[in-house]
């Protein structure tokens, strides 16, 4: 199947510093990343804070341009889109933000906020705007008679996030970047929002998601494929069940080790991370993870690891990926 949206060897650098005490330096927020997302699929992008996940999401949305590489939507370089092609891209590619409180104009009612994409992306006018805004609220489980004329501060975080989903769906998108959409919600509300996103995808089978999160439990609940990101680069990727069942990269094992286990007495991975994530202005040579890896050897410090592909679809950028996959879940 042809990808709906893809990035090819994309990097994004930001210039930092330049003051009296320190010269300007390049911060490599995204470093030579390639990935493809097919229609109807949900790809999760996971990693610690500062790994570059949100920057990659913004590159896909064309909120920031790449420093190198290309972002393609339906086979066309997004940077080349003009006129009606650009307007179609803006209709078909949407986002659900993490901070539902900051995502809305505090001076506009919920109905007015929903009408903005309906007016400019869909072309509705007059009574159609309010009717369609009401239908969107109903679609995400909110009573239009109650919420259409309320202001954002009058809604709970979960209700605002539902409105955020409704606004993203207003123009009937084909691709949605969901950037930590449930991280600020409590467990019960989180489950409702995740179920809502799944239901919307069932109603529109071609709808694809990029789900950015640090919560691996959420990944298991929503995603088909997972891409693991560390210090601006993808270090492991593959089907969720296969990769989480037998990760080939020590970083993925460490992320799984940090995931709470709800069943008392159940054993879990014990691989531990050492130290903090290095700065993106000074990426380590060789394997960028070697400064924190409990399994690192001399080759890891000297040589970038190759991609190792396995029969179950998992691909790992680690010199010892085969050995790591053979470790038992309780091994370090």
Coordinates of C-alpha atoms in Angstrom, one line a residue, residues 53-312:
X53 CA 8.9 13.6 19.0
X54 CA 6.9 16.8 18.9
X55 CA 9.3 18.5 16.4
X56 CA 8.9 15.5 14.1
X57 CA 5.1 15.9 14.4
X58 CA 5.3 19.6 13.5
X59 CA 7.5 18.7 10.5
X60 CA 4.7 16.4 9.2
X61 CA 2.2 19.2 9.7
X62 CA 4.4 21.7 8.0
X63 CA 4.4 24.0 11.0
X64 CA 8.2 24.0 10.8
X65 CA 10.2 23.3 7.6
X66 CA 12.9 20.6 7.5
X67 CA 16.5 21.7 7.4
X68 CA 17.1 18.8 5.0
X69 CA 15.1 15.9 3.6
X70 CA 11.5 15.8 2.4
X71 CA 8.0 15.5 3.7
X72 CA 5.6 13.9 1.2
X73 CA 1.8 13.7 1.3
X74 CA 0.2 11.5 -1.3
X75 CA 3.5 11.3 -3.0
X76 CA 4.0 15.1 -3.3
X77 CA 6.7 17.2 -1.5
X78 CA 4.7 19.3 1.0
X79 CA 7.1 22.2 0.5
X80 CA 6.0 22.5 -3.1
X81 CA 2.3 22.7 -2.5
X82 CA 0.6 25.9 -3.6
X83 CA -2.9 27.2 -4.1
X84 CA -5.7 24.6 -4.0
X85 CA -3.2 21.8 -3.3
X86 CA -2.0 23.6 -0.2
X87 CA -5.6 24.2 0.9
X88 CA -6.4 20.5 0.4
X89 CA -3.4 19.6 2.6
X90 CA -4.6 21.9 5.3
X91 CA -8.1 20.3 5.2
X92 CA -6.8 16.8 5.2
X93 CA -4.0 17.0 7.8
X94 CA -5.0 18.1 11.3
X95 CA -3.7 18.0 14.9
X96 CA -4.9 17.4 18.4
X97 CA -2.7 19.2 20.9
X98 CA -1.7 18.1 24.4
X99 CA -2.7 21.3 26.2
X100 CA -6.4 21.6 25.6
X101 CA -6.5 24.7 27.8
X102 CA -4.2 26.6 25.6
X103 CA -5.6 25.2 22.3
X104 CA -8.7 27.5 22.3
X105 CA -9.3 31.2 22.2
X106 CA -10.6 31.9 25.7
X107 CA -12.8 34.7 24.4
X108 CA -14.6 32.5 21.9
X109 CA -17.4 30.0 22.7
X110 CA -16.9 26.4 21.9
X111 CA -19.3 26.8 19.0
X112 CA -17.4 29.7 17.6
X113 CA -14.1 27.8 17.8
X114 CA -15.6 24.9 15.9
X115 CA -17.0 27.1 13.2
X116 CA -13.5 28.4 12.2
X117 CA -12.4 25.3 10.3
X118 CA -15.9 24.8 9.1
X119 CA -15.9 28.2 7.5
X120 CA -12.3 28.3 6.1
X121 CA -11.6 24.6 5.4
X122 CA -15.0 23.3 4.5
X123 CA -16.7 26.5 3.1
X124 CA -19.9 26.4 5.2
X125 CA -21.9 29.6 5.8
X126 CA -24.8 30.9 7.9
X127 CA -27.0 28.4 9.7
X128 CA -24.9 25.5 8.4
X129 CA -22.0 26.5 10.6
X130 CA -23.9 26.2 13.9
X131 CA -25.7 23.0 12.8
X132 CA -22.5 21.3 11.8
X133 CA -20.7 22.5 15.0
X134 CA -23.5 21.0 17.0
X135 CA -23.2 17.7 15.1
X136 CA -19.5 17.6 15.8
X137 CA -20.1 18.0 19.5
X138 CA -22.7 15.2 19.4
X139 CA -20.2 13.0 17.6
X140 CA -17.7 13.3 20.4
X141 CA -20.3 12.7 23.1
X142 CA -21.0 16.2 24.2
X143 CA -24.6 17.6 24.3
X144 CA -24.7 20.6 21.9
X145 CA -27.5 22.2 23.9
X146 CA -25.2 22.3 26.9
X147 CA -21.7 23.0 25.5
X148 CA -22.1 24.9 22.2
X149 CA -22.3 28.3 23.9
X150 CA -19.9 27.7 26.8
X151 CA -16.4 29.1 27.0
X152 CA -13.3 26.9 27.3
X153 CA -12.8 27.6 31.0
X154 CA -16.2 26.3 31.8
X155 CA -15.2 22.8 30.6
X156 CA -13.2 20.1 32.3
X157 CA -9.9 19.0 30.7
X158 CA -11.5 15.9 29.3
X159 CA -14.4 17.9 27.8
X160 CA -12.0 20.4 26.2
X161 CA -9.9 17.5 24.8
X162 CA -13.1 16.1 23.2
X163 CA -13.8 19.5 21.7
X164 CA -10.2 19.4 20.4
X165 CA -10.9 16.1 18.7
X166 CA -14.1 17.5 17.2
X167 CA -12.3 20.5 15.8
X168 CA -9.6 18.3 14.2
X169 CA -12.4 16.2 12.6
X170 CA -14.3 19.2 11.4
X171 CA -12.8 19.1 7.9
X172 CA -13.0 15.3 7.6
X173 CA -9.2 14.8 7.7
X174 CA -7.2 11.9 6.3
X175 CA -4.3 12.2 8.7
X176 CA -4.2 13.5 12.3
X177 CA -1.2 14.1 14.5
X178 CA -2.2 13.5 18.1
X179 CA 0.5 15.0 20.2
X180 CA 0.3 13.6 23.8
X181 CA -3.5 14.1 23.6
X182 CA -4.3 12.2 26.9
X183 CA -1.2 12.8 29.0
X184 CA -2.8 15.5 31.1
X185 CA -6.0 13.6 31.7
X186 CA -6.9 11.2 34.6
X187 CA -7.2 7.5 33.8
X188 CA -10.9 7.2 33.3
X189 CA -11.1 10.3 31.1
X190 CA -8.1 9.1 29.2
X191 CA -9.8 5.8 28.3
X192 CA -12.9 7.7 27.0
X193 CA -10.8 9.9 24.7
X194 CA -8.8 6.9 23.4
X195 CA -12.0 5.0 22.7
X196 CA -13.3 8.1 20.9
X197 CA -10.3 8.2 18.6
X198 CA -10.6 4.5 17.8
X199 CA -14.3 4.9 17.1
X200 CA -13.7 7.8 14.7
X201 CA -11.1 5.7 12.8
X202 CA -13.6 2.8 12.5
X203 CA -16.2 5.3 11.1
X204 CA -13.5 6.6 8.6
X205 CA -11.4 3.5 7.7
X206 CA -8.9 5.6 5.7
X207 CA -8.1 7.9 8.6
X208 CA -4.5 7.6 9.8
X209 CA -2.9 8.8 13.1
X210 CA 0.5 9.6 14.3
X211 CA 0.2 9.2 18.0
X212 CA 3.0 10.9 19.9
X213 CA 3.3 9.7 23.5
X214 CA 5.6 8.6 26.2
X215 CA 3.0 6.2 27.7
X216 CA 3.6 2.7 26.4
X217 CA 0.3 1.6 27.8
X218 CA -1.4 4.0 25.5
X219 CA 0.6 2.6 22.6
X220 CA -0.7 -0.9 23.3
X221 CA -4.2 0.4 23.3
X222 CA -4.2 2.4 20.0
X223 CA -1.3 1.7 17.7
X224 CA -0.5 -0.9 15.0
X225 CA 3.1 0.2 14.5
X226 CA 5.6 1.9 16.9
X227 CA 8.6 4.0 16.2
X228 CA 11.0 4.5 19.1
X229 CA 12.9 7.8 19.1
X230 CA 16.0 8.8 21.0
X231 CA 17.9 12.0 20.8
X232 CA 16.4 13.0 17.5
X233 CA 16.7 9.6 15.7
X234 CA 14.6 6.5 15.3
X235 CA 16.4 3.6 17.0
X236 CA 13.7 0.9 16.7
X237 CA 10.5 0.3 14.8
X238 CA 8.0 -2.5 14.1
X239 CA 4.6 -4.0 14.9
X240 CA 3.6 -3.1 18.5
X241 CA 3.0 -6.6 19.8
X242 CA 6.3 -8.0 18.3
X243 CA 8.5 -5.1 19.3
X244 CA 7.1 -4.8 22.9
X245 CA 7.2 -8.6 23.2
X246 CA 10.9 -8.9 22.3
X247 CA 12.6 -5.5 21.9
X248 CA 16.0 -5.5 20.1
X249 CA 17.2 -2.2 21.4
X250 CA 18.3 -1.6 25.1
X251 CA 16.6 1.8 25.0
X252 CA 13.2 0.2 24.2
X253 CA 13.8 -2.3 27.0
X254 CA 14.5 0.5 29.4
X255 CA 11.3 2.3 28.4
X256 CA 9.3 -0.9 29.0
X257 CA 11.0 -1.3 32.4
X258 CA 9.7 2.1 33.4
X259 CA 6.1 1.3 32.5
X260 CA 4.0 0.6 35.7
X261 CA 2.7 -3.0 35.9
X262 CA -0.8 -3.2 37.3
X263 CA -0.7 -6.9 38.4
X264 CA 0.9 -7.5 41.8
X265 CA 3.8 -9.9 41.7
X266 CA 4.2 -9.7 38.0
X267 CA 7.9 -9.6 36.9
X268 CA 9.0 -6.9 34.4
X269 CA 12.1 -5.8 32.5
X270 CA 14.9 -4.6 34.8
X271 CA 17.1 -2.8 32.3
X272 CA 17.9 0.6 33.8
X273 CA 19.0 3.8 32.2
X274 CA 22.1 5.5 33.4
X275 CA 22.2 9.3 33.6
X276 CA 20.2 11.9 31.7
X277 CA 19.6 12.1 28.0
X278 CA 22.5 14.0 26.4
X279 CA 22.0 17.5 24.9
X280 CA 21.0 17.6 21.2
X281 CA 23.8 20.1 20.6
X282 CA 26.4 17.5 21.5
X283 CA 25.2 14.1 20.2
X284 CA 27.5 11.3 21.2
X285 CA 29.5 9.6 18.4
X286 CA 29.0 6.0 17.4
X287 CA 25.7 4.8 18.9
X288 CA 24.0 7.9 20.3
X289 CA 22.7 5.7 23.2
X290 CA 26.0 4.3 24.3
X291 CA 26.5 6.9 27.1
X292 CA 23.5 5.4 29.0
X293 CA 23.4 1.8 27.8
X294 CA 24.2 -0.9 30.3
X295 CA 25.2 -3.2 27.5
X296 CA 27.6 -0.8 25.6
X297 CA 31.0 -2.0 24.4
X298 CA 33.8 -0.4 22.5
X299 CA 32.2 -0.8 19.1
X300 CA 29.2 1.2 20.3
X301 CA 31.4 4.2 21.1
X302 CA 33.2 4.1 17.8
X303 CA 30.7 3.0 15.1
X304 CA 27.0 3.9 14.3
X305 CA 25.0 0.7 14.5
X306 CA 23.4 -0.8 11.4
X307 CA 19.7 -1.5 11.1
X308 CA 19.0 -5.2 11.9
X309 CA 15.7 -6.6 10.4
X310 CA 13.9 -9.5 12.0
X311 CA 11.3 -11.9 10.5
X312 CA 8.4 -10.5 12.6

